Amino acid sequence: MKICVCVKHVPDTAANIKLAGEKGFEDSEIKFVANPYDEYGIEEAVSIIEKHGGEVVIVTVGKSSAVTTIRSAMAMGAHRAILVKTDSRFLDSDLTAKALKAVMEQDGLPDIIFTGKGSVDTENFQTQYRLAKSLGMSIVNEVSSLTLDGDKALAQRETIAGEKQVIEMRLPCVIGATKGLNEPRYPKFPDIMKAKKKEIKEIDLSELGIDASQGKVVIEKLEPVPERSGAKMLEGSVDDQTTELVRILKEDEKVL
Amino acid sequence: MARTGILIEIENNAVKETSFGVMTAAAGEEIYALVLDDDAALVKDKLAEYGAAVIVNITASGELSKSPDLQAQALAATVKEYQLGTLLGTASATGRDLFARVAAILDEPLVSDCVQINITEKTVKKSHFSGKTFATLKVKGSVLLCTLRPNSIEPVAASGKGAGNIIEFLANVADPGLIQIVEIKKDTAAKLDLTEAPIVITGGRAIKAAENYKMLEACAQKIGAAVGASRAAVDAGFAPHSMQVGQTGKTVSPRLYIACGVSGAVQHFAGMKTSKVIVAINEDKDAPIFSKCDYGIVGDIFDVVPALTEKL
């Protein structure tokens, strides 16, 4: 069995995003990591291969520096990787899906593709759908439980509070992973060392005939979300504090 | 005036408040309210009140309720049939999924989870980097597809009532047959959905035990709130993951967010930063949450929450 996992190289969520110019940010000093949701995909792929045999290929579209993220995915047990290089910081979902499709077709189509349910940088939740559609594969996103059964898979996804859909899908399929699917492993030192020797094939986005400037969603401006300057602290006894809070919420804020 | 389709979400024969918010975002446009696999007649008057010029009752042969792909095909066919220049919906679990499928079918750009939209300019505003920044994006497609973050736009009835004529549309589409919903598992206790609730009360690590969430539920019940949990509380086994607010959990944007015993990690803020009013109750006066919320009470949640509940 062959499984591809799409992994995005994103700023660590704890990183302080320093804006630069109208629509950029300083990326030289902040830490980049594998998109947290993608890690559930890597873990699931590696555990399936451990059971059924085959290989896990990491596919990343990003800057050259994404190699660090790819190595961390390899330390979790992926066998090899393909990096589609682009300098664009905000390659849109459509072009990203096209790039993923092109390299997967070159490399040989997998039986299963894992992605995260979305990325924590641009939060657009759709590349996996475009990829699935272009490859004619089935897709379920936000999957928190997965069972394979021959040429079928059973995926569970939460819809509204306390309600879960159980969806039967035909393989080959695309799975958008989320928390609950598994507990991603922490690589051990020997795994990290071994990962350094694994193959990463690099290819330029332009070699795939994709022009990064042709995106249909274009960033115009990036601005900080206004921070609250600090709470108005309510003083006095518990009774005073809660009485004042209810008054504020009802009369001043009008949210009750 | 651009012809704007809005996917209406219906629950228990009533339009969800969040859908009215989306209609409000399209005020001034020619609104086509799209009702998929439900009875439009039951909600006709309400949709007209929020400005629906036309209500399209969409059906298709096949079991729509069992196939997200078939639903997406039917919706995409509707966009083409009525030449909708814009298609808007709620960024709920269902909306996010359906819109991504429709965008892939139509091969048009989509922006998910927006907090603001300008239909004429085709620009939208949304969160980037886990709620740390807002991005303004220009969408260059022939159809503008967009889901809006629940509660980001306050529903206001239209200044002029729409005609609200119902059109029946039988979409001539086929299910690709790749996926099928085979079962829906329901939790016995019907709870308010976190992402759509107008008020959210969250319990953090200080809640100490799963059964103590009852205290928050009692408070929530009085004000129509949903109950959430921080990651620390979920990881400690006090609450299921479905209740988690923040990164790797749910993103909420209620008009009132009450954090009880939550320290206020960056990852937690990623999931609730755009709430209108944030209140924090925490024993530790130096908890990071106090520097980033609107109102704070330093105290033991087991004293403060019951006192608060009593006064609501």
XYZ file of C-alpha atoms in Angstrom:
568
model
C 0.000 0.000 0.000
C 1.158 3.507 -0.761
C 0.098 6.448 1.352
C 0.886 10.101 0.717
C 0.648 12.623 3.522
C 0.412 16.297 2.599
C 2.292 18.278 5.208
C 2.377 22.050 5.370
C 5.292 24.016 6.807
C 3.639 26.646 9.026
C 4.654 29.104 11.756
C 4.474 27.538 15.213
C 1.206 28.623 16.770
C 3.088 29.945 19.789
C 5.217 32.165 17.534
C 4.725 35.890 17.601
C 3.826 36.951 14.051
C 5.612 40.200 13.285
C 4.068 41.906 10.302
C 6.286 43.371 7.597
C 4.872 45.784 5.069
C 1.265 45.641 3.890
C 0.882 41.921 3.530
C 3.982 40.148 4.716
C 5.465 38.886 7.962
C 8.977 38.308 9.258
C 9.613 34.630 8.840
C 13.342 34.468 9.436
C 13.214 34.546 13.203
C 10.147 32.484 13.989
C 9.954 28.744 14.353
C 8.177 26.763 11.634
C 6.678 23.337 12.283
C 4.517 20.726 10.622
C 0.897 21.905 10.597
C -0.483 20.342 13.831
C -3.453 18.654 12.107
C -1.131 17.085 9.525
C 0.651 15.263 12.345
C -2.479 13.191 12.939
C -2.313 12.251 9.260
C 1.366 11.261 9.479
C 0.729 9.138 12.564
C -2.247 7.389 10.983
C -0.356 6.718 7.750
C 2.657 5.308 9.571
C 0.548 3.043 11.773
C -1.414 1.723 8.774
C 1.827 0.901 6.932
C 3.287 -0.731 10.033
C 0.300 -3.068 9.945
C -0.269 -3.564 6.216
C 3.159 -2.895 4.705
C 4.001 -0.370 2.020
C 5.399 3.129 2.116
C 4.550 6.582 3.377
C 5.535 9.519 1.197
C 5.428 13.065 2.562
C 4.424 15.692 0.009
C 5.016 19.336 0.854
C 4.511 22.504 -1.131
C 6.559 25.283 0.408
C 9.830 27.128 0.740
C 13.212 25.371 0.721
C 13.297 25.745 4.488
C 10.354 23.304 4.696
C 12.984 20.550 4.694
C 13.130 20.835 8.496
C 9.417 20.065 8.733
C 9.798 17.172 6.292
C 12.619 15.705 8.393
C 10.416 15.793 11.473
C 7.695 13.917 9.560
C 10.279 11.374 8.450
C 11.428 10.927 12.029
C 7.858 9.849 12.794
C 8.316 7.010 10.308
C 7.617 8.291 6.796
C 9.895 6.696 4.196
C 10.632 9.446 1.702
C 9.412 12.861 0.623
C 8.766 15.213 -2.238
C 9.128 18.955 -1.775
C 7.576 21.257 -4.343
C 9.486 24.485 -3.890
C 7.942 27.917 -4.151
C 8.903 31.252 -2.635
C 5.277 32.299 -2.466
C 4.119 32.600 1.131
C 0.466 32.466 0.262
C 0.044 30.036 -2.603
C -3.724 29.627 -2.823
C -5.583 26.343 -2.279
C -6.309 25.858 -5.958
C -2.666 26.092 -7.052
C -1.489 24.042 -4.073
C -3.929 21.263 -4.996
C -2.731 21.388 -8.609
C 0.891 21.062 -7.478
C 0.059 18.144 -5.181
C -1.850 16.393 -7.955
C 0.970 16.853 -10.465
C 3.698 15.397 -8.245
C 1.532 12.533 -7.043
C 0.758 11.584 -10.622
C 4.466 11.702 -11.452
C 5.344 9.592 -8.443
C 2.499 7.101 -8.835
C -0.925 7.618 -7.288
C -1.364 6.490 -3.693
C -4.177 4.370 -2.220
C -4.759 6.885 0.547
C -3.893 10.562 0.917
C -3.875 12.141 4.345
C -3.991 15.861 4.996
C -4.818 17.829 8.109
C -8.399 19.116 8.376
C -6.980 22.553 7.598
C -3.818 24.561 8.094
C -3.298 26.848 11.046
C -1.742 29.614 8.969
C -4.300 30.449 6.267
C -7.172 28.427 7.800
C -8.986 27.860 4.524
C -9.944 24.172 4.867
C -10.234 23.194 1.192
C -7.023 22.056 -0.543
C -7.815 18.405 0.229
C -11.241 18.703 -1.437
C -9.770 20.173 -4.612
C -7.093 17.488 -4.673
C -9.667 14.706 -4.211
C -11.938 16.131 -6.894
C -9.118 16.485 -9.418
C -8.016 12.896 -8.813
C -11.558 11.504 -8.743
C -11.011 10.252 -5.189
C -13.478 10.186 -2.301
C -12.949 12.695 0.511
C -14.050 13.099 4.103
C -12.643 15.901 6.224
C -12.334 16.370 9.994
C -11.981 12.635 10.501
C -11.556 11.580 14.122
C -11.755 7.808 13.638
C -10.850 5.588 10.689
C -11.195 1.875 9.925
C -9.954 0.252 6.725
C -11.798 -2.688 5.246
C -10.503 -3.922 1.883
C -11.322 -1.363 -0.788
C -13.467 0.603 1.634
C -12.890 2.832 4.617
C -15.194 3.879 7.423
C -14.583 7.408 8.625
C -16.203 9.255 11.498
C -16.624 12.998 11.643
C -18.311 15.212 14.169
C -20.937 17.512 12.719
C -22.758 19.352 15.475
C -22.489 18.992 19.236
C -22.613 15.347 20.183
C -23.442 14.141 16.676
C -21.129 12.044 14.552
C -21.522 10.859 10.993
C -20.156 7.465 10.047
C -19.222 7.622 6.375
C -18.348 4.744 4.121
C -15.818 5.725 1.489
C -14.371 4.000 -1.489
C -10.583 3.732 -1.864
C -8.542 5.467 -3.132
C -9.501 8.217 -0.750
C -8.454 11.476 0.832
C -8.743 11.824 4.602
C -8.569 15.184 6.393
C -7.332 14.301 9.864
C -8.179 15.967 13.128
C -7.613 15.453 16.829
C -9.032 12.221 18.161
C -7.785 10.131 15.235
C -4.681 9.102 17.183
C -1.943 10.403 19.438
C 1.026 11.458 17.242
C 4.255 9.808 18.411
C 7.318 11.674 19.645
C 10.256 10.533 17.533
C 13.162 8.975 19.436
C 16.756 10.019 18.853
C 17.653 7.054 16.558
C 14.559 7.844 14.440
C 15.658 11.451 14.094
C 19.131 10.322 12.996
C 17.686 7.828 10.544
C 15.396 10.495 9.092
C 18.416 12.568 8.083
C 19.416 9.926 5.553
C 16.012 9.527 3.926
C 15.394 10.744 0.399
C 13.813 14.137 -0.281
C 13.117 14.821 -3.924
C 12.951 18.538 -4.668
C 11.137 20.035 -7.609
C 10.327 23.633 -8.501
C 6.709 24.685 -8.732
C 7.433 26.188 -12.170
C 8.674 22.810 -13.423
C 5.120 21.563 -12.904
C 3.853 24.314 -15.182
C 2.275 26.198 -12.293
C 2.631 29.949 -12.020
C 2.446 31.107 -8.408
C 1.166 34.509 -9.472
C -1.998 33.041 -11.008
C -3.803 32.485 -7.707
C -7.495 33.300 -7.491
C -7.376 34.324 -3.849
C -4.909 37.148 -3.380
C -3.815 38.643 -0.102
C -4.213 42.417 -0.006
C -3.530 43.230 3.588
C -2.418 41.566 6.787
C -3.114 43.298 10.086
C -2.920 42.312 13.715
C -6.174 41.316 15.404
C -6.699 44.107 17.941
C -5.510 42.925 21.346
C -7.570 43.709 24.378
C -5.583 45.995 26.588
C -6.252 44.135 29.812
C -9.298 43.333 31.841
C -11.343 45.642 33.961
C -11.003 43.770 37.241
C -14.098 43.537 39.399
C -13.398 44.100 43.063
C -15.056 43.384 46.384
C -16.737 40.270 47.741
C -17.884 37.449 45.459
C -21.377 38.857 45.800
C -20.234 42.370 44.769
C -18.169 41.041 41.887
C -20.921 38.906 40.388
C -23.598 41.558 40.887
C -21.444 44.121 39.081
C -20.606 41.638 36.304
C -24.252 40.873 35.620
C -25.059 44.593 35.593
C -22.235 45.316 33.109
C -23.178 42.437 30.818
C -26.830 43.478 30.813
C -26.640 47.260 30.801
C -23.266 48.309 29.366
C -22.429 45.480 26.967
C -26.011 44.353 26.336
C -24.932 40.761 25.738
C -27.338 39.160 28.202
C -27.402 44.573 -7.007
C -25.731 41.228 -7.404
C -27.642 37.998 -7.335
C -26.488 36.341 -4.133
C -27.317 32.788 -3.112
C -27.394 31.971 0.569
C -27.447 28.412 1.815
C -30.019 28.347 4.607
C -29.444 25.989 7.518
C -32.632 24.700 9.102
C -33.013 22.919 12.414
C -36.305 21.683 13.860
C -38.265 23.462 11.114
C -36.701 26.829 11.936
C -33.945 28.819 10.248
C -30.783 28.978 12.359
C -29.861 32.418 13.711
C -26.472 32.063 12.052
C -28.146 31.876 8.625
C -29.968 35.146 9.332
C -26.541 36.631 10.102
C -25.345 35.550 6.650
C -28.452 37.097 5.057
C -27.676 40.319 6.921
C -24.155 40.263 5.455
C -25.760 40.287 1.997
C -28.196 43.121 2.757
C -28.851 45.228 -0.330
C -28.165 42.385 -2.767
C -30.776 40.351 -4.610
C -31.004 37.475 -2.152
C -31.760 33.941 -3.308
C -32.325 31.881 -0.163
C -31.388 28.281 -0.945
C -33.155 25.527 0.964
C -31.608 22.133 0.349
C -33.541 18.965 1.081
C -35.962 20.607 3.498
C -39.384 22.242 3.408
C -39.027 25.873 2.306
C -42.709 26.656 2.892
C -42.218 26.355 6.655
C -39.638 29.119 6.737
C -40.895 31.316 3.901
C -42.084 34.249 6.012
C -38.932 34.436 8.101
C -36.710 34.339 5.029
C -38.732 37.127 3.425
C -38.363 39.169 6.604
C -34.571 38.938 6.265
C -34.734 40.058 2.657
C -35.116 36.934 0.525
C -36.294 37.981 -2.941
C -36.509 34.371 -4.055
C -36.499 31.109 -2.140
C -35.205 28.123 -4.079
C -36.355 24.762 -2.790
C -33.655 22.422 -4.088
C -34.264 18.715 -4.571
C -32.536 15.985 -6.547
C -33.264 12.396 -7.311
C -31.327 10.243 -4.866
C -30.865 10.402 -1.144
C -29.540 13.883 -0.523
C -29.304 13.402 3.223
C -26.904 10.488 2.811
C -24.521 11.975 0.318
C -22.517 15.165 0.854
C -21.302 14.834 -2.748
C -24.853 14.771 -4.104
C -25.753 17.809 -1.985
C -22.727 19.630 -3.383
C -23.658 18.658 -6.945
C -27.195 19.984 -6.409
C -25.913 23.229 -4.932
C -23.398 23.717 -7.757
C -26.185 23.120 -10.284
C -28.284 25.772 -8.511
C -25.464 28.323 -8.804
C -25.371 27.705 -12.562
C -29.145 27.536 -13.082
C -29.806 30.891 -11.405
C -26.475 32.485 -12.410
C -25.584 33.355 -8.854
C -22.605 35.696 -8.661
C -22.049 34.940 -4.994
C -22.771 31.938 -2.786
C -22.636 32.418 0.960
C -23.156 30.107 3.899
C -22.286 29.501 7.525
C -18.868 28.140 8.457
C -20.502 25.335 10.433
C -19.220 21.759 10.176
C -21.774 21.125 7.442
C -21.268 24.451 5.671
C -17.487 24.214 5.591
C -17.661 20.712 4.140
C -20.346 21.447 1.584
C -18.794 24.688 0.326
C -15.393 23.063 -0.172
C -17.064 20.347 -2.263
C -18.997 22.935 -4.284
C -15.846 25.022 -4.867
C -14.030 21.943 -6.173
C -16.923 21.087 -8.513
C -17.279 24.634 -9.862
C -13.506 25.148 -9.855
C -14.025 28.549 -8.263
C -12.191 30.178 -5.357
C -13.576 29.831 -1.839
C -12.745 31.614 1.375
C -13.758 29.825 4.580
C -14.682 31.275 7.937
C -14.773 34.973 7.037
C -15.705 37.644 9.547
C -16.473 40.344 6.978
C -17.416 40.416 3.337
C -17.738 43.060 0.653
C -19.714 41.509 -2.192
C -19.248 44.417 -4.607
C -15.481 44.601 -4.163
C -15.142 40.817 -3.853
C -13.014 41.221 -0.778
C -13.277 39.324 2.493
C -11.633 39.519 5.873
C -10.652 36.426 7.799
C -8.350 35.137 10.487
C -4.816 34.013 9.623
C -2.224 32.456 11.924
C -4.585 31.067 14.563
C -6.399 34.276 15.243
C -3.289 36.437 15.522
C -3.883 38.396 12.333
C -6.706 39.379 10.009
C -6.107 39.004 6.303
C -8.000 40.970 3.675
C -8.288 38.828 0.578
C -9.338 39.663 -2.952
C -11.212 36.878 -4.680
C -10.776 36.626 -8.443
C -13.313 34.127 -9.623
C -16.488 34.361 -11.624
C -18.427 33.184 -8.556
C -17.592 34.398 -5.051
C -17.855 31.474 -2.620
C -17.606 32.258 1.043
C -18.575 30.848 4.430
C -18.981 33.218 7.353
C -17.914 32.560 10.932
C -21.047 31.961 13.037
C -22.098 35.014 15.062
C -19.613 37.277 13.267
C -22.487 39.286 11.840
C -25.430 40.207 14.048
C -28.724 39.264 12.322
C -30.897 42.270 11.492
C -34.198 41.993 9.646
C -34.084 43.630 6.209
C -35.226 47.251 5.903
C -37.546 46.181 3.104
C -39.169 42.775 3.237
C -38.261 40.484 0.323
C -40.877 38.984 -1.989
C -39.870 35.520 -0.872
C -41.415 33.624 -3.766
C -40.704 29.935 -3.656
C -39.276 28.285 -6.781
C -38.989 24.515 -6.942
C -35.700 23.363 -8.493
C -35.045 19.730 -9.249
C -31.323 19.565 -9.911
C -30.432 17.223 -12.711
C -27.360 15.708 -11.065
C -26.030 12.285 -10.176
C -24.178 11.067 -7.127
C -20.590 10.065 -8.027
C -21.109 7.217 -5.543
C -17.827 7.659 -3.696
C -19.069 8.218 -0.162
C -22.210 7.537 1.778
C -23.316 8.418 5.279
C -24.196 5.032 6.753
C -24.926 6.001 10.324
C -25.461 9.049 12.511
C -24.389 8.599 16.100
C -26.147 10.904 18.513
C -25.161 11.768 22.020
C -28.181 11.184 24.250
C -28.142 14.613 25.838
C -28.937 17.182 23.160
C -26.626 20.096 23.744
C -26.217 23.467 22.116
C -23.584 23.516 19.428
C -20.462 25.312 20.632
C -19.531 26.977 17.365
C -22.971 28.462 16.872
C -23.975 29.303 20.436
C -24.428 33.030 21.195
C -22.840 32.551 24.623
C -20.103 30.095 25.606
C -18.937 29.130 29.101
C -15.645 27.247 29.245
C -14.107 25.274 32.080
C -10.329 24.946 32.265
C -8.005 22.799 34.319
C -9.298 24.366 37.541
C -12.577 22.520 37.045
C -10.713 19.554 38.584
C -13.181 16.786 37.627
C -15.612 15.834 34.880
C -18.636 15.998 37.169
C -17.899 19.631 38.016
C -18.980 20.643 34.520
C -22.509 20.318 35.944
C -21.866 23.598 37.709
C -21.123 25.269 34.357
C -24.093 23.562 32.716
C -26.429 24.951 35.371
C -25.139 28.434 34.599
C -25.276 27.830 30.846
C -28.855 26.653 30.974
C -30.012 29.922 32.489
C -28.604 32.065 29.698
C -28.792 29.764 26.673
C -25.069 29.112 26.557
C -23.014 26.160 25.345
C -20.342 24.651 27.577
C -16.767 24.255 26.370
C -13.449 23.098 27.769
C -9.828 24.147 27.468
C -7.238 21.780 26.070
C -5.772 21.271 29.537
C -9.168 20.085 30.792
C -9.632 17.780 27.797
C -6.131 16.327 28.130
C -6.753 15.734 31.832
C -9.808 13.677 30.867
C -12.378 16.060 32.390
C -14.189 16.689 29.077
C -14.434 15.083 25.625
C -12.551 16.541 22.691
C -15.829 17.643 21.118
C -15.993 20.299 23.844
C -12.515 21.686 23.256
C -12.212 25.352 22.354
C -8.990 26.556 20.771
C -6.456 25.235 18.391
C -6.985 21.526 17.639
C -10.484 22.132 18.959
C -13.288 24.442 17.933
C -13.246 28.090 16.955
C -16.042 30.079 18.542
C -17.059 33.685 18.218
C -19.976 34.224 20.579
C -21.210 37.587 21.815
C -20.205 36.560 25.341
C -17.411 34.181 26.339
C -16.927 33.267 29.989
C -13.667 31.466 30.772
C -13.699 29.691 34.138
C -10.347 28.552 35.450
C -8.679 28.871 32.049
C -5.106 30.171 32.100
C -5.293 31.665 28.598
C -2.669 29.990 26.408
C -2.086 31.370 22.906
C -3.666 28.203 21.513
C -6.810 28.827 23.534
C -7.092 32.394 22.281
C -6.791 31.103 18.732
C -10.227 29.596 19.202
C -12.113 32.429 20.917
C -10.314 35.682 20.278
C -13.025 37.165 18.067
C -15.698 36.813 20.767
C -17.424 40.125 21.402
C -17.043 40.232 25.187
C -14.637 37.992 27.113
C -14.968 37.462 30.849
C -12.390 35.512 32.858
C -12.708 33.995 36.290
C -9.463 32.634 37.713
C -7.914 32.121 41.114
C -4.495 33.228 39.893
C -4.390 37.011 39.577
C -1.350 36.674 37.282
C -3.046 34.292 34.837
C -2.250 35.417 31.256
C -5.951 35.471 30.407
C -6.497 38.644 32.462
C -4.212 40.629 30.188
C -6.307 39.742 27.134
C -9.928 39.776 28.253
C -12.533 42.473 28.941
C -13.638 41.737 32.494
C -11.916 39.723 35.161
C -12.750 38.265 38.542
C -9.987 36.866 40.721
C -11.530 34.077 42.719
C -12.247 30.391 43.095
C -14.570 29.276 40.303
C -16.423 27.079 42.784
C -17.432 30.234 44.686
C -17.857 32.654 41.802
C -19.761 30.544 39.258
C -22.622 29.499 41.580
C -22.963 33.108 42.777
C -23.081 34.266 39.174
C -25.623 31.608 38.188
C -27.897 32.723 40.998
C -27.932 36.304 39.712
C -28.523 35.535 36.056
